[in-house]
CSV table of C-alpha atoms in Angstrom, one decimal:
chain,number,residue,atom,x,y,z
A,76,UNK,CA,-17.2,-35.9,-46.1
A,77,UNK,CA,-16.9,-32.1,-45.9
A,78,UNK,CA,-13.6,-32.2,-47.6
A,79,UNK,CA,-14.9,-34.4,-50.4
A,80,UNK,CA,-17.9,-32.1,-50.9
A,81,UNK,CA,-15.6,-29.0,-51.2
A,82,UNK,CA,-13.4,-30.7,-53.7
A,83,UNK,CA,-13.4,-28.8,-57.0
A,84,UNK,CA,-15.1,-30.6,-59.9
A,85,UNK,CA,-13.1,-32.4,-62.6
A,86,UNK,CA,-11.9,-30.0,-65.3
A,87,UNK,CA,-10.5,-30.8,-68.7
A,88,UNK,CA,-7.4,-28.9,-69.9
A,89,UNK,CA,-9.3,-27.0,-72.6
A,90,UNK,CA,-8.8,-23.4,-73.9
A,91,UNK,CA,-11.0,-20.6,-72.6
A,92,UNK,CA,-14.6,-20.3,-73.9
A,93,UNK,CA,-13.7,-17.3,-76.2
A,94,UNK,CA,-10.9,-19.3,-77.7
A,95,UNK,CA,-13.1,-22.3,-78.3
A,96,UNK,CA,-15.8,-20.0,-79.9
A,97,UNK,CA,-13.1,-18.5,-82.1
A,98,UNK,CA,-12.0,-22.0,-83.1
A,99,UNK,CA,-15.6,-22.9,-84.0
A,100,UNK,CA,-15.8,-19.7,-86.0
A,101,UNK,CA,-12.5,-19.8,-87.8
A,102,UNK,CA,-11.8,-23.6,-87.7
A,103,UNK,CA,-9.5,-25.8,-85.7
A,104,UNK,CA,-9.1,-29.2,-84.1
A,105,UNK,CA,-12.4,-30.7,-82.9
A,106,UNK,CA,-10.9,-31.9,-79.6
A,107,UNK,CA,-10.0,-28.3,-78.7
A,108,UNK,CA,-13.5,-27.0,-79.3
A,109,UNK,CA,-15.6,-29.3,-77.1
A,110,UNK,CA,-17.2,-28.2,-73.8
A,111,UNK,CA,-17.0,-30.1,-70.6
A,112,UNK,CA,-19.5,-33.0,-70.5
A,113,UNK,CA,-22.1,-32.6,-67.7
A,114,UNK,CA,-21.2,-36.0,-66.3
A,115,UNK,CA,-17.7,-34.9,-65.7
A,116,UNK,CA,-18.8,-31.6,-64.1
A,117,UNK,CA,-21.1,-33.2,-61.6
A,118,UNK,CA,-18.8,-36.0,-60.7
A,119,UNK,CA,-18.0,-35.7,-56.9
A,120,UNK,CA,-14.8,-37.7,-57.0
A,121,UNK,CA,-12.0,-37.2,-59.5
A,122,UNK,CA,-10.7,-40.7,-59.1
A,123,UNK,CA,-14.0,-42.2,-60.2
A,124,UNK,CA,-14.5,-39.9,-63.2
A,125,UNK,CA,-14.1,-41.5,-66.6
A,126,UNK,CA,-11.3,-40.0,-68.7
A,127,UNK,CA,-13.6,-39.3,-71.7
A,128,UNK,CA,-17.3,-38.4,-71.9
A,129,UNK,CA,-19.7,-41.1,-73.2
A,130,UNK,CA,-19.7,-41.6,-77.0
A,131,UNK,CA,-22.3,-39.4,-78.6
A,132,UNK,CA,-24.3,-40.5,-81.5
A,133,UNK,CA,-22.6,-39.7,-84.8
A,134,UNK,CA,-24.2,-38.3,-87.9
A,135,UNK,CA,-24.8,-40.8,-90.7
A,136,UNK,CA,-25.0,-38.0,-93.4
A,137,UNK,CA,-22.0,-35.8,-92.6
A,138,UNK,CA,-18.5,-37.2,-92.4
A,139,UNK,CA,-16.8,-35.8,-89.2
A,140,UNK,CA,-13.1,-35.3,-89.5
A,141,UNK,CA,-10.5,-34.2,-87.0
A,142,UNK,CA,-11.4,-30.5,-87.5
A,143,UNK,CA,-14.7,-28.7,-86.9
A,144,UNK,CA,-17.0,-28.0,-89.9
A,145,UNK,CA,-17.0,-24.2,-89.9
A,146,UNK,CA,-19.9,-24.2,-92.3
A,147,UNK,CA,-22.1,-25.6,-89.5
A,148,UNK,CA,-20.4,-24.0,-86.4
A,149,UNK,CA,-19.3,-20.5,-87.6
A,150,UNK,CA,-22.8,-19.0,-87.6
A,151,UNK,CA,-23.8,-19.8,-84.0
A,152,UNK,CA,-20.3,-19.4,-82.6
A,153,UNK,CA,-20.1,-15.9,-84.1
A,154,UNK,CA,-23.4,-14.9,-82.6
A,155,UNK,CA,-22.4,-16.3,-79.2
A,156,UNK,CA,-19.1,-14.4,-79.2
A,157,UNK,CA,-20.9,-11.2,-80.1
A,158,UNK,CA,-23.4,-11.6,-77.3
A,159,UNK,CA,-20.8,-12.6,-74.8
A,160,UNK,CA,-18.8,-9.4,-75.4
A,161,UNK,CA,-21.7,-7.1,-76.2
A,162,UNK,CA,-21.1,-3.4,-75.3
A,163,UNK,CA,-17.6,-4.2,-73.9
A,164,UNK,CA,-15.6,-2.5,-76.5
A,165,UNK,CA,-13.1,-5.4,-76.5
A,166,UNK,CA,-10.7,-4.5,-79.3
A,167,UNK,CA,-9.1,-8.0,-79.4
A,168,UNK,CA,-12.5,-9.7,-80.0
A,169,UNK,CA,-13.5,-7.0,-82.5
A,170,UNK,CA,-10.3,-7.6,-84.4
A,171,UNK,CA,-11.1,-11.3,-84.6
A,172,UNK,CA,-14.6,-10.6,-85.9
A,173,UNK,CA,-13.4,-8.1,-88.5
A,174,UNK,CA,-13.8,-9.2,-92.0
A,175,UNK,CA,-10.7,-10.2,-93.9
A,176,UNK,CA,-9.0,-7.7,-96.2
A,177,UNK,CA,-8.5,-10.0,-99.2
A,178,UNK,CA,-10.8,-11.5,-101.7
A,179,UNK,CA,-9.3,-15.0,-101.3
A,180,UNK,CA,-10.0,-15.0,-97.6
A,181,UNK,CA,-13.5,-13.6,-98.0
A,182,UNK,CA,-14.3,-16.4,-100.4
A,183,UNK,CA,-13.6,-18.9,-97.7
A,184,UNK,CA,-16.4,-17.5,-95.5
A,185,UNK,CA,-19.9,-18.6,-96.1
A,186,UNK,CA,-21.8,-15.6,-97.4
A,187,UNK,CA,-24.5,-15.5,-94.6
A,188,UNK,CA,-21.7,-15.6,-92.0
A,189,UNK,CA,-20.6,-12.2,-93.3
A,190,UNK,CA,-23.8,-10.8,-91.9
A,191,UNK,CA,-23.4,-12.2,-88.4
A,192,UNK,CA,-19.7,-11.3,-88.2
A,193,UNK,CA,-20.4,-7.6,-89.0
A,194,UNK,CA,-23.4,-7.6,-86.7
A,195,UNK,CA,-21.5,-9.3,-83.8
A,196,UNK,CA,-18.6,-6.9,-84.2
A,197,UNK,CA,-21.0,-4.0,-84.0
A,198,UNK,CA,-22.5,-5.4,-80.8
A,199,UNK,CA,-19.0,-5.6,-79.3
A,200,UNK,CA,-18.2,-2.0,-80.4
A,201,UNK,CA,-21.7,-0.8,-79.5
A,202,UNK,CA,-20.6,2.7,-78.4
A,203,UNK,CA,-18.9,3.3,-81.8
A,204,UNK,CA,-22.0,2.8,-83.9
A,205,UNK,CA,-22.7,6.1,-85.6
A,206,UNK,CA,-26.0,7.1,-87.5
A,207,UNK,CA,-24.1,8.0,-90.7
A,208,UNK,CA,-23.5,6.5,-94.1
A,209,UNK,CA,-19.7,6.8,-93.5
A,210,UNK,CA,-19.9,4.4,-90.6
A,211,UNK,CA,-21.8,1.8,-92.7
A,212,UNK,CA,-19.2,2.1,-95.4
A,213,UNK,CA,-16.4,1.5,-92.8
A,214,UNK,CA,-17.9,-1.9,-92.1
A,215,UNK,CA,-17.3,-3.0,-95.7
A,216,UNK,CA,-13.7,-4.1,-96.5
A,217,UNK,CA,-11.9,-1.6,-98.6
A,218,UNK,CA,-11.1,-4.2,-101.3
A,219,UNK,CA,-14.8,-4.8,-101.8
A,220,UNK,CA,-15.4,-1.0,-102.1
A,221,UNK,CA,-12.7,-0.8,-104.8
A,222,UNK,CA,-14.0,-3.7,-106.8
A,223,UNK,CA,-17.6,-2.6,-106.4
A,224,UNK,CA,-16.8,0.8,-107.8
A,225,UNK,CA,-14.6,-0.5,-110.6
A,226,UNK,CA,-16.4,-3.7,-111.7
A,227,UNK,CA,-20.0,-3.1,-110.7
A,228,UNK,CA,-20.1,0.7,-111.0
A,229,UNK,CA,-21.5,1.1,-107.5
A,230,UNK,CA,-22.2,3.4,-105.8
A,231,UNK,CA,-23.2,5.8,-108.5
A,232,UNK,CA,-25.9,8.4,-108.9
A,233,UNK,CA,-26.7,7.2,-112.5
A,234,UNK,CA,-26.7,3.8,-114.1
A,235,UNK,CA,-23.4,3.1,-116.0
A,236,UNK,CA,-23.3,0.6,-118.9
A,237,UNK,CA,-20.7,-2.1,-118.9
A,238,UNK,CA,-19.6,-3.5,-122.2
A,239,UNK,CA,-19.2,-7.2,-122.9
A,240,UNK,CA,-15.5,-6.8,-123.4
A,241,UNK,CA,-15.1,-5.1,-120.1
A,242,UNK,CA,-17.3,-7.7,-118.4
A,243,UNK,CA,-15.2,-10.5,-119.9
A,244,UNK,CA,-12.0,-8.9,-118.6
A,245,UNK,CA,-13.2,-8.5,-115.0
A,246,UNK,CA,-14.6,-12.1,-115.0
A,247,UNK,CA,-10.9,-13.2,-115.3
A,248,UNK,CA,-9.8,-11.0,-112.5
A,249,UNK,CA,-12.4,-11.3,-109.7
A,250,UNK,CA,-15.6,-13.1,-108.9
A,251,UNK,CA,-18.3,-10.5,-109.2
A,252,UNK,CA,-20.8,-12.6,-107.2
A,253,UNK,CA,-18.4,-12.6,-104.2
A,254,UNK,CA,-18.0,-8.8,-104.4
A,255,UNK,CA,-21.7,-8.2,-104.6
A,256,UNK,CA,-22.7,-10.7,-101.8
A,257,UNK,CA,-20.1,-9.4,-99.3
A,258,UNK,CA,-21.1,-5.8,-100.0
A,259,UNK,CA,-24.8,-6.5,-99.6
A,260,UNK,CA,-24.5,-8.7,-96.5
A,261,UNK,CA,-22.0,-6.3,-94.7
A,262,UNK,CA,-24.1,-3.3,-95.6
A,263,UNK,CA,-27.3,-4.9,-94.3
A,264,UNK,CA,-25.7,-6.1,-91.1
A,265,UNK,CA,-24.4,-2.5,-90.4
A,266,UNK,CA,-27.9,-1.1,-91.0
A,267,UNK,CA,-29.4,-3.8,-88.7
A,268,UNK,CA,-27.0,-2.9,-85.9
A,269,UNK,CA,-27.7,0.8,-86.4
A,270,UNK,CA,-31.4,0.1,-86.1
A,271,UNK,CA,-30.9,-1.9,-82.9
A,272,UNK,CA,-29.0,1.0,-81.3
A,273,UNK,CA,-31.4,3.7,-82.2
A,274,UNK,CA,-34.6,1.8,-81.8
A,275,UNK,CA,-37.2,3.7,-79.9
A,276,UNK,CA,-35.4,7.0,-80.1
A,277,UNK,CA,-37.2,10.2,-81.1
A,278,UNK,CA,-35.7,13.2,-82.9
A,279,UNK,CA,-33.4,14.2,-85.7
A,280,UNK,CA,-31.1,11.2,-85.2
A,281,UNK,CA,-33.9,8.7,-85.6
A,282,UNK,CA,-35.1,10.5,-88.8
A,283,UNK,CA,-31.6,10.4,-90.2
A,284,UNK,CA,-31.2,6.7,-89.6
A,285,UNK,CA,-34.7,6.0,-91.1
A,286,UNK,CA,-33.6,8.0,-94.2
A,287,UNK,CA,-30.5,5.9,-94.6
A,288,UNK,CA,-32.4,2.7,-94.3
A,289,UNK,CA,-35.0,3.8,-96.8
A,290,UNK,CA,-32.3,4.7,-99.3
A,291,UNK,CA,-30.6,1.3,-98.9
A,292,UNK,CA,-34.0,-0.4,-99.2
A,293,UNK,CA,-34.9,1.3,-102.5
A,294,UNK,CA,-32.1,-0.1,-104.5
A,295,UNK,CA,-32.6,-3.6,-103.1
A,296,UNK,CA,-36.3,-3.6,-104.0
A,297,UNK,CA,-36.5,-3.4,-107.8
A,298,UNK,CA,-38.3,-5.5,-110.4
A,299,UNK,CA,-35.6,-7.5,-112.2
A,300,UNK,CA,-37.8,-7.5,-115.3
A,301,UNK,CA,-38.0,-3.7,-115.8
A,302,UNK,CA,-35.2,-2.5,-118.1
A,303,UNK,CA,-36.4,1.0,-118.9
A,304,UNK,CA,-35.9,2.5,-115.4
A,305,UNK,CA,-32.6,4.1,-114.5
A,306,UNK,CA,-31.2,1.9,-111.7
A,307,UNK,CA,-27.7,2.7,-110.4
A,308,UNK,CA,-27.5,-0.6,-108.4
A,309,UNK,CA,-28.5,-2.8,-111.4
A,310,UNK,CA,-25.1,-4.4,-111.8
A,311,UNK,CA,-24.6,-4.9,-108.1
A,312,UNK,CA,-28.0,-6.6,-107.6
A,313,UNK,CA,-27.7,-8.8,-110.7
A,314,UNK,CA,-24.2,-9.9,-109.8
A,315,UNK,CA,-25.5,-11.2,-106.4
A,316,UNK,CA,-27.6,-14.3,-106.1
A,317,UNK,CA,-31.3,-13.4,-106.2
A,318,UNK,CA,-31.9,-15.2,-102.9
A,319,UNK,CA,-29.2,-13.0,-101.3
A,320,UNK,CA,-30.9,-9.9,-102.5
A,321,UNK,CA,-34.2,-11.1,-101.1
A,322,UNK,CA,-32.7,-12.0,-97.7
A,323,UNK,CA,-31.0,-8.6,-97.5
A,324,UNK,CA,-34.2,-6.8,-98.4
A,325,UNK,CA,-36.1,-8.8,-95.7
A,326,UNK,CA,-33.5,-7.8,-93.1
A,327,UNK,CA,-33.5,-4.2,-94.2
A,328,UNK,CA,-37.3,-4.1,-93.8
A,329,UNK,CA,-37.0,-5.7,-90.4
A,330,UNK,CA,-34.4,-3.0,-89.5
A,331,UNK,CA,-36.9,-0.3,-90.4
A,332,UNK,CA,-39.6,-2.0,-88.3
A,333,UNK,CA,-37.2,-2.3,-85.3
A,334,UNK,CA,-36.3,1.4,-85.6
A,335,UNK,CA,-40.0,2.3,-85.5
A,336,UNK,CA,-41.1,-0.4,-83.2
A,337,UNK,CA,-44.6,0.1,-81.8
A,338,UNK,CA,-45.3,3.3,-83.7
A,339,UNK,CA,-47.2,2.0,-86.7
A,340,UNK,CA,-45.1,4.3,-89.0
A,341,UNK,CA,-47.0,4.7,-92.3
A,342,UNK,CA,-43.9,5.0,-94.4
A,343,UNK,CA,-42.6,1.6,-93.2
A,344,UNK,CA,-46.0,0.1,-93.9
A,345,UNK,CA,-45.7,1.3,-97.5
A,346,UNK,CA,-42.3,-0.3,-97.8
A,347,UNK,CA,-43.8,-3.6,-96.5
A,348,UNK,CA,-46.6,-3.4,-98.9
A,349,UNK,CA,-44.3,-2.7,-101.8
A,350,UNK,CA,-42.0,-5.5,-100.7
A,351,UNK,CA,-45.0,-7.8,-100.9
A,352,UNK,CA,-46.1,-6.8,-104.4
A,353,UNK,CA,-43.2,-5.2,-106.2
A,354,UNK,CA,-42.4,-8.3,-108.2
A,355,UNK,CA,-46.0,-8.5,-109.6
A,356,UNK,CA,-45.5,-11.6,-111.8
A,357,UNK,CA,-44.2,-13.6,-108.8
A,358,UNK,CA,-46.2,-12.0,-106.1
A,359,UNK,CA,-48.6,-14.9,-105.7
A,360,UNK,CA,-46.9,-17.1,-103.2
A,361,UNK,CA,-49.3,-19.9,-103.8
A,362,UNK,CA,-47.9,-20.3,-107.3
A,363,UNK,CA,-44.2,-19.9,-106.2
A,364,UNK,CA,-43.5,-21.7,-102.9
A,365,UNK,CA,-40.0,-20.1,-102.7
A,366,UNK,CA,-41.7,-16.8,-102.0
A,367,UNK,CA,-42.9,-17.9,-98.6
A,368,UNK,CA,-40.1,-16.0,-96.9
A,369,UNK,CA,-41.4,-12.7,-98.2
A,370,UNK,CA,-44.8,-13.3,-96.6
A,371,UNK,CA,-43.0,-14.1,-93.3
A,372,UNK,CA,-40.7,-11.0,-93.5
A,373,UNK,CA,-43.5,-8.6,-94.3
A,374,UNK,CA,-45.8,-9.8,-91.6
A,375,UNK,CA,-43.0,-9.9,-89.1
A,376,UNK,CA,-42.2,-6.3,-89.8
A,377,UNK,CA,-45.8,-5.3,-89.5
A,378,UNK,CA,-46.0,-7.1,-86.1
A,379,UNK,CA,-43.0,-5.1,-84.9
A,380,UNK,CA,-44.6,-1.9,-86.0
A,381,UNK,CA,-47.8,-2.6,-84.1
A,382,UNK,CA,-46.3,-3.9,-80.8
A,383,UNK,CA,-48.3,-2.4,-78.0
A,384,UNK,CA,-51.2,-1.7,-80.5
A,385,UNK,CA,-49.0,0.8,-82.3
A,386,UNK,CA,-49.4,3.6,-79.8
């Protein structure tokens, strides 16, 4: 009986947990991404264990093929991988989380996964996060930088006009929406990671980080209907989907709140108020149900600012 109790549990010949998470993030055979079924783990006798776990209920709405659906698994797997190796400085995992260097490979990644990949990589390389604009730009692929400067005229200190002929030419070369979405998601994730690291700090570094976040927030929060104001980020913002811009603005506002958590910073409150009412014609959420997320993001940021009664 003692020998039977000490017998190791049944174990399937599966890859390691990091390898399985990478397969869920990048894609791979479904049978190499599963985790050991609880019934097999707790089985006291190997001989009585069933060779396969019980058949799980299948989805009636999604066709399940031999490979994993990365559009459903990439997001949670990327977060799990980042938390698993948080602050370890593991270069191998960081290399896997790094964004691809080509447009064609970037187009294969769901846009919101860009955000979690940059954030997870920053969590792994926690000690390398720097409170500078240069560090933020390093998190954006160089090919995106080149196309953003050439096609979308960003970054720039003044607004640059793009002729219809030039626009038609670039539409044949690259997808402007992909360039804009990758740039915005990667930039927002880098700012979010920076806010996490320097949250609760006091001094010049914290002020520099807040200034960087405010500058990024200003060109995300602009009324699309105003044409008379000089807006250097106009082409970048309009190339991206409006929902992407709103989500990035929400996360940027949350980053500012995390940086100033519990302080009740008046400047951040002003940004939250402007975020709520900057698009005046659409500011009444009761008339536009798709604006609900703005209400949530603004009040979430205010809650972060007044944790501990804002002392």
